[in-house]
CSV table of C-alpha atoms and ligand atoms in Angstrom, one decimal:
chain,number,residue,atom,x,y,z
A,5,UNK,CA,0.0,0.0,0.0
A,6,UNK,CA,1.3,3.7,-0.7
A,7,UNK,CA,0.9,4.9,3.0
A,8,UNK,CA,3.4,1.9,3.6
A,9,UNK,CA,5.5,2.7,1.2
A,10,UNK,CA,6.2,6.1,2.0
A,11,UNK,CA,6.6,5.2,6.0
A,12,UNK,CA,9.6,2.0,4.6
A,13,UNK,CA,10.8,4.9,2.7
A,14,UNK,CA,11.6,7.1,5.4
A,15,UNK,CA,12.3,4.6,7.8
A,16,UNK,CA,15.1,3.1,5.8
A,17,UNK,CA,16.3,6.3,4.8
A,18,UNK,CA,16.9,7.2,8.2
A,19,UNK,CA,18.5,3.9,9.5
A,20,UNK,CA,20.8,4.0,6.4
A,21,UNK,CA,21.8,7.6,7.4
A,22,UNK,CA,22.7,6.4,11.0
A,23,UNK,CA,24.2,3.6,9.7
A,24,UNK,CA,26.8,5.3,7.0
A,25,UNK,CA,29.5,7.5,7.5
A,26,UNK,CA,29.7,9.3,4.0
A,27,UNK,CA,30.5,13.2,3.2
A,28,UNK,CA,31.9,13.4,6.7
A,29,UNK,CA,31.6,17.8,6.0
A,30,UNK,CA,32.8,20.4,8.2
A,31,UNK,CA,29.2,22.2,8.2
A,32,UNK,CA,27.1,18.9,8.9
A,33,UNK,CA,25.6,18.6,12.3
A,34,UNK,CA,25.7,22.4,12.2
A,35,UNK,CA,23.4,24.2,14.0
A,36,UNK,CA,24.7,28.0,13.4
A,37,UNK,CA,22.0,29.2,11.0
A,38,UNK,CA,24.7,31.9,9.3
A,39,UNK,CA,27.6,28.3,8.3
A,40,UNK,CA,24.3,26.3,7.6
A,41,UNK,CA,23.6,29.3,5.1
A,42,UNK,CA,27.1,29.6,4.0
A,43,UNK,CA,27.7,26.2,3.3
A,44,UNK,CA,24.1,25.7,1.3
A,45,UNK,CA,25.3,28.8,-0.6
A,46,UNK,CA,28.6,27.8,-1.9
A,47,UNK,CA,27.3,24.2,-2.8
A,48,UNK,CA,24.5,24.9,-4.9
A,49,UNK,CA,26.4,24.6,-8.4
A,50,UNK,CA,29.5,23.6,-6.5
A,51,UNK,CA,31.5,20.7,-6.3
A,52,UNK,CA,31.7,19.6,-2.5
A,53,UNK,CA,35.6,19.0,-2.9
A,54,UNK,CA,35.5,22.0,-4.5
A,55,UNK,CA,33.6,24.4,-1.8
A,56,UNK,CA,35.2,22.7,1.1
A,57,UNK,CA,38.1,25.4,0.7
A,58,UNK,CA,36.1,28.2,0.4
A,59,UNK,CA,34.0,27.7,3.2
A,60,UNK,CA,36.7,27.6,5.3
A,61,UNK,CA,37.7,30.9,4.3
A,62,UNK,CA,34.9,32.3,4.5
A,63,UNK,CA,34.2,31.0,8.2
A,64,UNK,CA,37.7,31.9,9.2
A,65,UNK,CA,37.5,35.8,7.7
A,66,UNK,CA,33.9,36.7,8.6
A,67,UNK,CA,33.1,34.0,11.6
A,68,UNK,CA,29.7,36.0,12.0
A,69,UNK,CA,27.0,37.4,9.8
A,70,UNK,CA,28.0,41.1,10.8
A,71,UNK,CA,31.9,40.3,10.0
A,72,UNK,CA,30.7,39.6,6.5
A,73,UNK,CA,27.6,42.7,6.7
A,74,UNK,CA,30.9,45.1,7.2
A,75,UNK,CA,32.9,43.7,4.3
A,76,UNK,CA,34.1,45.7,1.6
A,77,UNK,CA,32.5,44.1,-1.5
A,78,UNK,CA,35.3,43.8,-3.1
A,79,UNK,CA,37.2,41.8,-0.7
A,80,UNK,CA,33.8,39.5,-0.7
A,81,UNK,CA,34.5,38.8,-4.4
A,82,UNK,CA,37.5,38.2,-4.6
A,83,UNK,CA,37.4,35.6,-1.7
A,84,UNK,CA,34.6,34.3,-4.3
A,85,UNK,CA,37.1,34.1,-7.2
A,86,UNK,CA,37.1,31.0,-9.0
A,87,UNK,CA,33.4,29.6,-7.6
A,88,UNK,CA,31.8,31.0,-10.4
A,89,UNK,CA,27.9,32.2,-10.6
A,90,UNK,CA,28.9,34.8,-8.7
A,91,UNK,CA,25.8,36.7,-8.3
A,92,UNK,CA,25.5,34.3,-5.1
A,93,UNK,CA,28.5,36.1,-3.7
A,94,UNK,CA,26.8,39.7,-3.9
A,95,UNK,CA,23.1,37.9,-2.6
A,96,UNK,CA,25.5,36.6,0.1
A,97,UNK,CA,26.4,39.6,0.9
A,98,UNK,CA,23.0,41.9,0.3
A,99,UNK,CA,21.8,39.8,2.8
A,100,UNK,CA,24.3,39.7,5.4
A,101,UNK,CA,23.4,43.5,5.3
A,102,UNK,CA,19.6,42.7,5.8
A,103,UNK,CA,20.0,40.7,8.6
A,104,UNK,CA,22.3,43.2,10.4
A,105,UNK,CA,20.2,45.9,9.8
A,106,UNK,CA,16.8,44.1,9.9
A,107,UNK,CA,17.4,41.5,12.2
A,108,UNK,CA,19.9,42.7,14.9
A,109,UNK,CA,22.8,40.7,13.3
A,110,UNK,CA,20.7,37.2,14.1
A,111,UNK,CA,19.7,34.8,11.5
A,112,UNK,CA,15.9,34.7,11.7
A,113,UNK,CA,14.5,31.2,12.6
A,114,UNK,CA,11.2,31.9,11.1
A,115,UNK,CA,10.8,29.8,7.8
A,116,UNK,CA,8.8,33.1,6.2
A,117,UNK,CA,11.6,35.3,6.9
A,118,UNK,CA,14.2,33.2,6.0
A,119,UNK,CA,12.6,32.5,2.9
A,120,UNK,CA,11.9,36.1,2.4
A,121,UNK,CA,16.2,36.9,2.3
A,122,UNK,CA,17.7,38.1,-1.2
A,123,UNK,CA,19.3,34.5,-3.0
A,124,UNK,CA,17.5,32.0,-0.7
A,125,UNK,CA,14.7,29.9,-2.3
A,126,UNK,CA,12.9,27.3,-1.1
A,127,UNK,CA,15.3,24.5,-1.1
A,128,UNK,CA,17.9,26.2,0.8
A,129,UNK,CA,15.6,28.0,3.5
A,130,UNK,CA,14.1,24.6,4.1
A,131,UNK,CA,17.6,23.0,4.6
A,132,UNK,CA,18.3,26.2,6.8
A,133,UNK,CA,15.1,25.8,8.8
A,134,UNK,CA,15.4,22.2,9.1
A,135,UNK,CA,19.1,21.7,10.1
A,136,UNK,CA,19.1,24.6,12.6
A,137,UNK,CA,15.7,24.6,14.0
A,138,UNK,CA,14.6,21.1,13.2
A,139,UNK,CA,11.4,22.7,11.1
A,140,UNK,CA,9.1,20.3,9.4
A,141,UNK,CA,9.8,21.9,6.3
A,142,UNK,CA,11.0,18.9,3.3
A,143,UNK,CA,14.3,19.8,1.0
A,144,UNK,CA,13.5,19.6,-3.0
A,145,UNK,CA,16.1,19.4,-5.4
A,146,UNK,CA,17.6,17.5,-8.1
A,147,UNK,CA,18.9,14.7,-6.0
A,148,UNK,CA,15.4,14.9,-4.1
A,149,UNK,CA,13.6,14.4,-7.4
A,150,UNK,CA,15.7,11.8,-8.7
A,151,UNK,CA,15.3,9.7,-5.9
A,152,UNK,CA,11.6,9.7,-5.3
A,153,UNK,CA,11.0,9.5,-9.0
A,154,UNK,CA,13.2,6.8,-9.3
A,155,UNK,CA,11.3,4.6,-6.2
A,156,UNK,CA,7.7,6.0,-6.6
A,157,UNK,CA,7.8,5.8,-10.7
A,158,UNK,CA,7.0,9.0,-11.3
A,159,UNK,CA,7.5,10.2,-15.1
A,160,UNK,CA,5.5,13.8,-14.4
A,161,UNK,CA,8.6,15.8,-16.3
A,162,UNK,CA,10.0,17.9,-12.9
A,163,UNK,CA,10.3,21.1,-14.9
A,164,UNK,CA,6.4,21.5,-15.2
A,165,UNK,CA,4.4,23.7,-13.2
A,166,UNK,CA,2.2,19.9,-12.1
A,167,UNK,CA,5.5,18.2,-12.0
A,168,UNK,CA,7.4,20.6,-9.7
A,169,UNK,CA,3.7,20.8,-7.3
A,170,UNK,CA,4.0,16.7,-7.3
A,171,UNK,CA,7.2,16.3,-6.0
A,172,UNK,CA,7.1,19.2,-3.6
A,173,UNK,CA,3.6,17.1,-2.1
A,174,UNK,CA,4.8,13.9,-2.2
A,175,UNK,CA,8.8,15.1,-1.0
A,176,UNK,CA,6.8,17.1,2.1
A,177,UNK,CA,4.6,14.1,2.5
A,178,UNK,CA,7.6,11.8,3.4
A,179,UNK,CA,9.3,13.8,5.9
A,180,UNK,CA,9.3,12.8,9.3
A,181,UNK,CA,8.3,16.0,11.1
A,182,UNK,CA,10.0,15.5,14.6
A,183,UNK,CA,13.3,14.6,12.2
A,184,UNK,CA,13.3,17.0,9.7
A,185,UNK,CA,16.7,17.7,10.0
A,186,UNK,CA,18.5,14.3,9.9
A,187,UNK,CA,15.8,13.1,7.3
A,188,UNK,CA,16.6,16.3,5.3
A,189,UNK,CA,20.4,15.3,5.2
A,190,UNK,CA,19.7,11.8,4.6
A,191,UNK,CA,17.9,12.1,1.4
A,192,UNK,CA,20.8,14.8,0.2
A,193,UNK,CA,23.5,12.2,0.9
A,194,UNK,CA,22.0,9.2,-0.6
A,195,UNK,CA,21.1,11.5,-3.1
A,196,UNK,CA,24.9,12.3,-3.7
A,197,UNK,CA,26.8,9.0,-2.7
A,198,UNK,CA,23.7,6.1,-3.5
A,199,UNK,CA,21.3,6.9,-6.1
A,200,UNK,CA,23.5,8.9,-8.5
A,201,UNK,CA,22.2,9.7,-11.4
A,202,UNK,CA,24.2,8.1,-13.5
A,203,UNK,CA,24.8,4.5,-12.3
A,204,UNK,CA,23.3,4.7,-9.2
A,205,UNK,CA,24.6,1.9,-6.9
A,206,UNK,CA,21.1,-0.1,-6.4
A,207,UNK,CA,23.2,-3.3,-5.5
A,208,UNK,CA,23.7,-1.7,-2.4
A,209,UNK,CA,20.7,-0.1,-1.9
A,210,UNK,CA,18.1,-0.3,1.1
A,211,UNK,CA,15.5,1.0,-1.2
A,212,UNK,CA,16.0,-2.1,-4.2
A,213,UNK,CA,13.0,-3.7,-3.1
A,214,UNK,CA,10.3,-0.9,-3.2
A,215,UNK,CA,12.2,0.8,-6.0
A,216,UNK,CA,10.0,1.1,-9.0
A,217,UNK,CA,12.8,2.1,-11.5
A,218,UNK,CA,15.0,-0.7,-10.2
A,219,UNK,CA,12.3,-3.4,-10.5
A,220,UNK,CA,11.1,-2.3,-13.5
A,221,UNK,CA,14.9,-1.7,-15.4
A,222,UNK,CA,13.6,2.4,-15.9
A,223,UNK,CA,16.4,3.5,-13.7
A,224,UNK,CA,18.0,5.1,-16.8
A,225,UNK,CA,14.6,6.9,-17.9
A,226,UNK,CA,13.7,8.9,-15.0
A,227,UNK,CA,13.2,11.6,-13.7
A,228,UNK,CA,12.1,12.9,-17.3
A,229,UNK,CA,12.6,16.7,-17.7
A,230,UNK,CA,10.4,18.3,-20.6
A,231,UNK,CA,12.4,20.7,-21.9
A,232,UNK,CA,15.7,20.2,-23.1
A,233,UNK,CA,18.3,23.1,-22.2
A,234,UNK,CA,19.6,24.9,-25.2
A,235,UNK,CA,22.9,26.7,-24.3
A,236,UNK,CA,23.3,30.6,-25.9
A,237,UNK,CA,27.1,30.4,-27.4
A,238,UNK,CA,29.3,33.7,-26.9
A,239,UNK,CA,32.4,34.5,-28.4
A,240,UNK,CA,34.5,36.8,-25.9
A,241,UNK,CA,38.0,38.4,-27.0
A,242,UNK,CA,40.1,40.1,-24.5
A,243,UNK,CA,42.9,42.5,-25.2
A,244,UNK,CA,45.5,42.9,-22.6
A,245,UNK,CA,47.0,45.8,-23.7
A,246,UNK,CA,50.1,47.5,-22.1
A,247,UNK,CA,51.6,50.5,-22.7
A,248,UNK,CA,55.0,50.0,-22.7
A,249,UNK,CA,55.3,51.5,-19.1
A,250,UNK,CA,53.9,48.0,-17.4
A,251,UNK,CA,50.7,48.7,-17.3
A,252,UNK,CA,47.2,47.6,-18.1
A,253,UNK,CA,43.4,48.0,-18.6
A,254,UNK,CA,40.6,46.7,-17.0
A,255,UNK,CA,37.1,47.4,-15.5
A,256,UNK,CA,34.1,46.2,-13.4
A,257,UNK,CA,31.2,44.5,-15.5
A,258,UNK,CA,28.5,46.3,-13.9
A,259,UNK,CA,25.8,45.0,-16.9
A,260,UNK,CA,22.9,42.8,-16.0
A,261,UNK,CA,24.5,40.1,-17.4
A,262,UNK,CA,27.5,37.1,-16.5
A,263,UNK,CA,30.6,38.0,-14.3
A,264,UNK,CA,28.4,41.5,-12.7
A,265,UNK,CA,30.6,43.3,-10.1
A,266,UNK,CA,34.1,41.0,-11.3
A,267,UNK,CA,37.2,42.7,-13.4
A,268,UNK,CA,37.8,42.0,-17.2
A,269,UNK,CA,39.9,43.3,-19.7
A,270,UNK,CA,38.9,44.9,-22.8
A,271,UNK,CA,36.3,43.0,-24.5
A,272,UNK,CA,35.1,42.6,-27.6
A,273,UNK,CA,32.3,40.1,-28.0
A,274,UNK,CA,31.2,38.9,-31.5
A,275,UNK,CA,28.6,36.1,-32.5
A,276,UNK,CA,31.4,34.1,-34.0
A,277,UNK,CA,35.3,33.8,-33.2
A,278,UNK,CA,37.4,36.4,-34.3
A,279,UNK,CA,40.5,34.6,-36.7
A,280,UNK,CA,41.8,38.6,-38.1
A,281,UNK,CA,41.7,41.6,-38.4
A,282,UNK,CA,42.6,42.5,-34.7
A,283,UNK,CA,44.2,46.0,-34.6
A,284,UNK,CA,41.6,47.6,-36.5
A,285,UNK,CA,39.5,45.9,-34.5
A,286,UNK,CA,40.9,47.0,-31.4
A,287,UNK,CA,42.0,50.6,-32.8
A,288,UNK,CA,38.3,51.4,-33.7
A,289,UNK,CA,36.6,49.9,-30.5
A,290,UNK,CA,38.7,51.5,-28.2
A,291,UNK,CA,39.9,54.6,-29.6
A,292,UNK,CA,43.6,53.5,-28.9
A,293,UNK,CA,46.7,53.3,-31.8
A,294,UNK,CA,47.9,49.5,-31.6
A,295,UNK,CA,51.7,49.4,-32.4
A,296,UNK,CA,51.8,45.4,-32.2
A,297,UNK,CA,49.9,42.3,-31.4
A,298,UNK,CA,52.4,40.3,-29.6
A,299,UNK,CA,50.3,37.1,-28.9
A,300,UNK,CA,47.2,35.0,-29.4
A,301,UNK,CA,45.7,32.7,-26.9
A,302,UNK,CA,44.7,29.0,-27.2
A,303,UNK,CA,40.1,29.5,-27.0
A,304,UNK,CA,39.2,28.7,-23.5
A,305,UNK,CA,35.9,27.5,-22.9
A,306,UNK,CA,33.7,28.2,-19.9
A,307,UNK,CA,30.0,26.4,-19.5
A,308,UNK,CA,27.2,28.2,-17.5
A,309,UNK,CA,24.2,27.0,-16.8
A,310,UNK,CA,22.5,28.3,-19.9
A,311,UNK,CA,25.3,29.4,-22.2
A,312,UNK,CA,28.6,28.3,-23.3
A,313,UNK,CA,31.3,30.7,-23.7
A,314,UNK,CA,34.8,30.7,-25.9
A,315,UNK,CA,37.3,33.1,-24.7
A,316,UNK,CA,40.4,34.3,-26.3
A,317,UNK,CA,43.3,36.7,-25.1
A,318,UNK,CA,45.2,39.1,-27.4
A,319,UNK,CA,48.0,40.7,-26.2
A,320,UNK,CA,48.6,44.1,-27.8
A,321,UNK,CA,50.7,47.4,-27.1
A,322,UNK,CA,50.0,50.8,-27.8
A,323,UNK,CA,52.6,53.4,-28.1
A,324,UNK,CA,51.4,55.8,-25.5
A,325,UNK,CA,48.5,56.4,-23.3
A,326,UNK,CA,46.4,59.2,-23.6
A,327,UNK,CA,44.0,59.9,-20.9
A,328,UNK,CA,40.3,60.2,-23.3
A,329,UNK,CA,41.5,56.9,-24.2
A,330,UNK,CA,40.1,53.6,-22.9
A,331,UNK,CA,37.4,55.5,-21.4
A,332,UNK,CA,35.7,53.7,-18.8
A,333,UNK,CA,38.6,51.6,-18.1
A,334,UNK,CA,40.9,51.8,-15.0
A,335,UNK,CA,44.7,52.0,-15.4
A,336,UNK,CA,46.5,49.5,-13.1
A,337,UNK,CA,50.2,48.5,-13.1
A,338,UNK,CA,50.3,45.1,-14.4
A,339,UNK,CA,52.0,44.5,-10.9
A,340,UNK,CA,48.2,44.8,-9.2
A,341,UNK,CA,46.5,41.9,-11.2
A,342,UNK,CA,46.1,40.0,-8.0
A,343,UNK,CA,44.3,42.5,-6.1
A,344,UNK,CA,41.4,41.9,-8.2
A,345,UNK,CA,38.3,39.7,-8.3
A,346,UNK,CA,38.0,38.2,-12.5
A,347,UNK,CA,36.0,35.7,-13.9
A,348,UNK,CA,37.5,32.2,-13.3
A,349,UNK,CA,38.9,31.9,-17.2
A,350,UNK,CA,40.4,35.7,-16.9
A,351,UNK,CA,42.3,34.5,-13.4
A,352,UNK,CA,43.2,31.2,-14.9
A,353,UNK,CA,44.9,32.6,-18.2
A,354,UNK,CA,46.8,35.4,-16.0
A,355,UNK,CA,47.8,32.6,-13.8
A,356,UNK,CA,48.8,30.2,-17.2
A,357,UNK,CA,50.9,33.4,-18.2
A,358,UNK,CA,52.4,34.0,-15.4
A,359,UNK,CA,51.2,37.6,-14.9
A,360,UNK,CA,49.5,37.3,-11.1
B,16,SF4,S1,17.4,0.9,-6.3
B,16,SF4,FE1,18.8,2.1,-7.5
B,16,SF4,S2,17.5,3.6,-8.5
B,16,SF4,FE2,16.3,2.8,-6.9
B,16,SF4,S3,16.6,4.2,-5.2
B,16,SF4,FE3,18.1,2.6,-5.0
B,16,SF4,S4,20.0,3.4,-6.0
B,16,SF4,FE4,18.2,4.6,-6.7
């Protein structure tokens, strides 16, 4: 019967979480709403090996919400440098503000008011809530709809309006209320370390025998998503220029667009890769007199979540500066580079060329 179902479901879930000691992280068993936050920040779209660093630094140079509040923003991003998808680094920090000003420096407990802070959605004030507080409230995410789709047999595509209400019902439905917390990490570890999505370790699994997908050999086709993700491609060209007095260009990308609030060079974006052509280029988009190109880049590639971008680096020198020039740019002894917060391909091509 369902009702049973769903009660084995939990109840398995739970021993196998007592039972295991995976992703042994320095944030679980946390109960300081502000690392709780922190860590569910850094991890969405992040690599747990790979946030593990930076939430040590974080915790170690703003140990409370009001050390981060006071924070230059700068300093904030550049910490940030190299996570990517940074505009969770400036919510990070809008918020720390909020809860200084609005909330006496003290994460609230309140689900509605957590829920109600700049960058946090559902998912993440319900692992907030439930981790620190124990509130009934059930996580829902990728691993969370995986997982139940996989053992209830669900093939309602999860990025419908019907899908996303059916999981959130049935994902709320199995939590156990006076566990909300451990239950809440236990479906996000098995999530990560058992039922992967791609071979998903069902030999080892306390949930094989209720398992629809694993019974019925549909492991492979579910959860089924409707639409499929098209990717916008962007071309990206960056001059490095220098003036022959060992110095450079750059700015802050203050658009409503990628990479807001980080550092970049020159850019000149086109909708296909530029193979010539490049001083007139340059000369006529930046009002500058290019003496010499002195080197091309390999194309670096970067994906985002909904576009896919190839970036190249020219190196060129002008003769001398003169100060209408580059307008809009800031000039900066090449010296400085590592004072500044860029865009993980930017960082990683000054680091590949020895220039930070
Ligand atoms: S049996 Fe396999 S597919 Fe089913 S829940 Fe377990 S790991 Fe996932």
């Amino acid at each position: 019967m369902k009702e049973n179902k769903e009660k084995v479901f939990s109840t398995r879930l739970l021993k196998w979480n007592k039972s295991t000691n995976n992703r042994q992280m320095p944030w679980k068993g946390e109960s300081d709403p502000y690392l709780i936050w922190l860590s569910e920040i850094i991890l969405q779209q992040t690599r747990v090996e790979q946030g593990l660093n930076y939430f040590l630094a974080f915790k170690t140079k703003y140990p409370r919400i009001v050390d981060l509040a006071d924070a230059p923003e700068d300093d904030v991003m550049k910490l940030w440098q190299g996570l990517g998808y940074y505009s969770r680094a400036r919510n990070l920090h809008a918020t720390a503000k909020r809860i200084k000003d609005d909330f006496d420096g003290r994460f609230p407990s309140d689900y509605k008011d957590v829920i109600s802070l700049k960058g946090i959605g559902t998912y993440t004030a319900a692992a907030i809530t439930s981790f620190a507080y124990n509130a009934p409230y059930a996580v829902v995410d990728g691993n969370v709809i995986r997982i139940l789709s996989r053992v209830f047999g669900l093939d309602t595509p999860f990025d419908t309006t019907e899908g996303k209400k059916l999981f959130a019902q049935l994902a709320q439905q199995l939590l156990p209320e006076k566990q909300a917390g451990e239950y809440n990490q236990a479906i996000m570890d098995f999530g990560a370390t058992v039922c992967v999505p791609a071979q998903p370790k069902c030999a080892e699994c306390p949930l094989d025998n209720i398992c629809v997908a694993y019974q019925n050999n549909l492991i492979h086709l579910l959860p089924v998503r409707s639409k499929k993700l098209v990717k916008r491609e962007r071309f990206f060209t960056y001059i490095f220029i220098t003036d022959g007095t060992g110095h450079t260009f750059i700015k802050k990308r203050l658009e409503k667009d990628i990479w807001s609030n980080l550092y970049e060079f020159p850019l000149i974006e086109s909708d296909t890769s530029i193979e010539k052509g490049f001083k007139q280029r340059i000369n006529d988009q930046f009002n500058v007199k290019v003496e010499s190109i002195d080197s091309y880049s390999k194309e670096y590639h970067q994906l985002l979540t909904h576009q896919k971008l190839h970036i190249r680096f020219v190196q060129a020198q002008i003769s001398q500066f003169e100060g209408d020039k580059l307008s809009g740019y800031v000039r900066i002894p090449v010296s400085s580079l590592a004072e500044f917060a860029f865009p993980r391909t930017i960082a990683l091509y000054l680091t590949e060329n020895r220039l930070v």
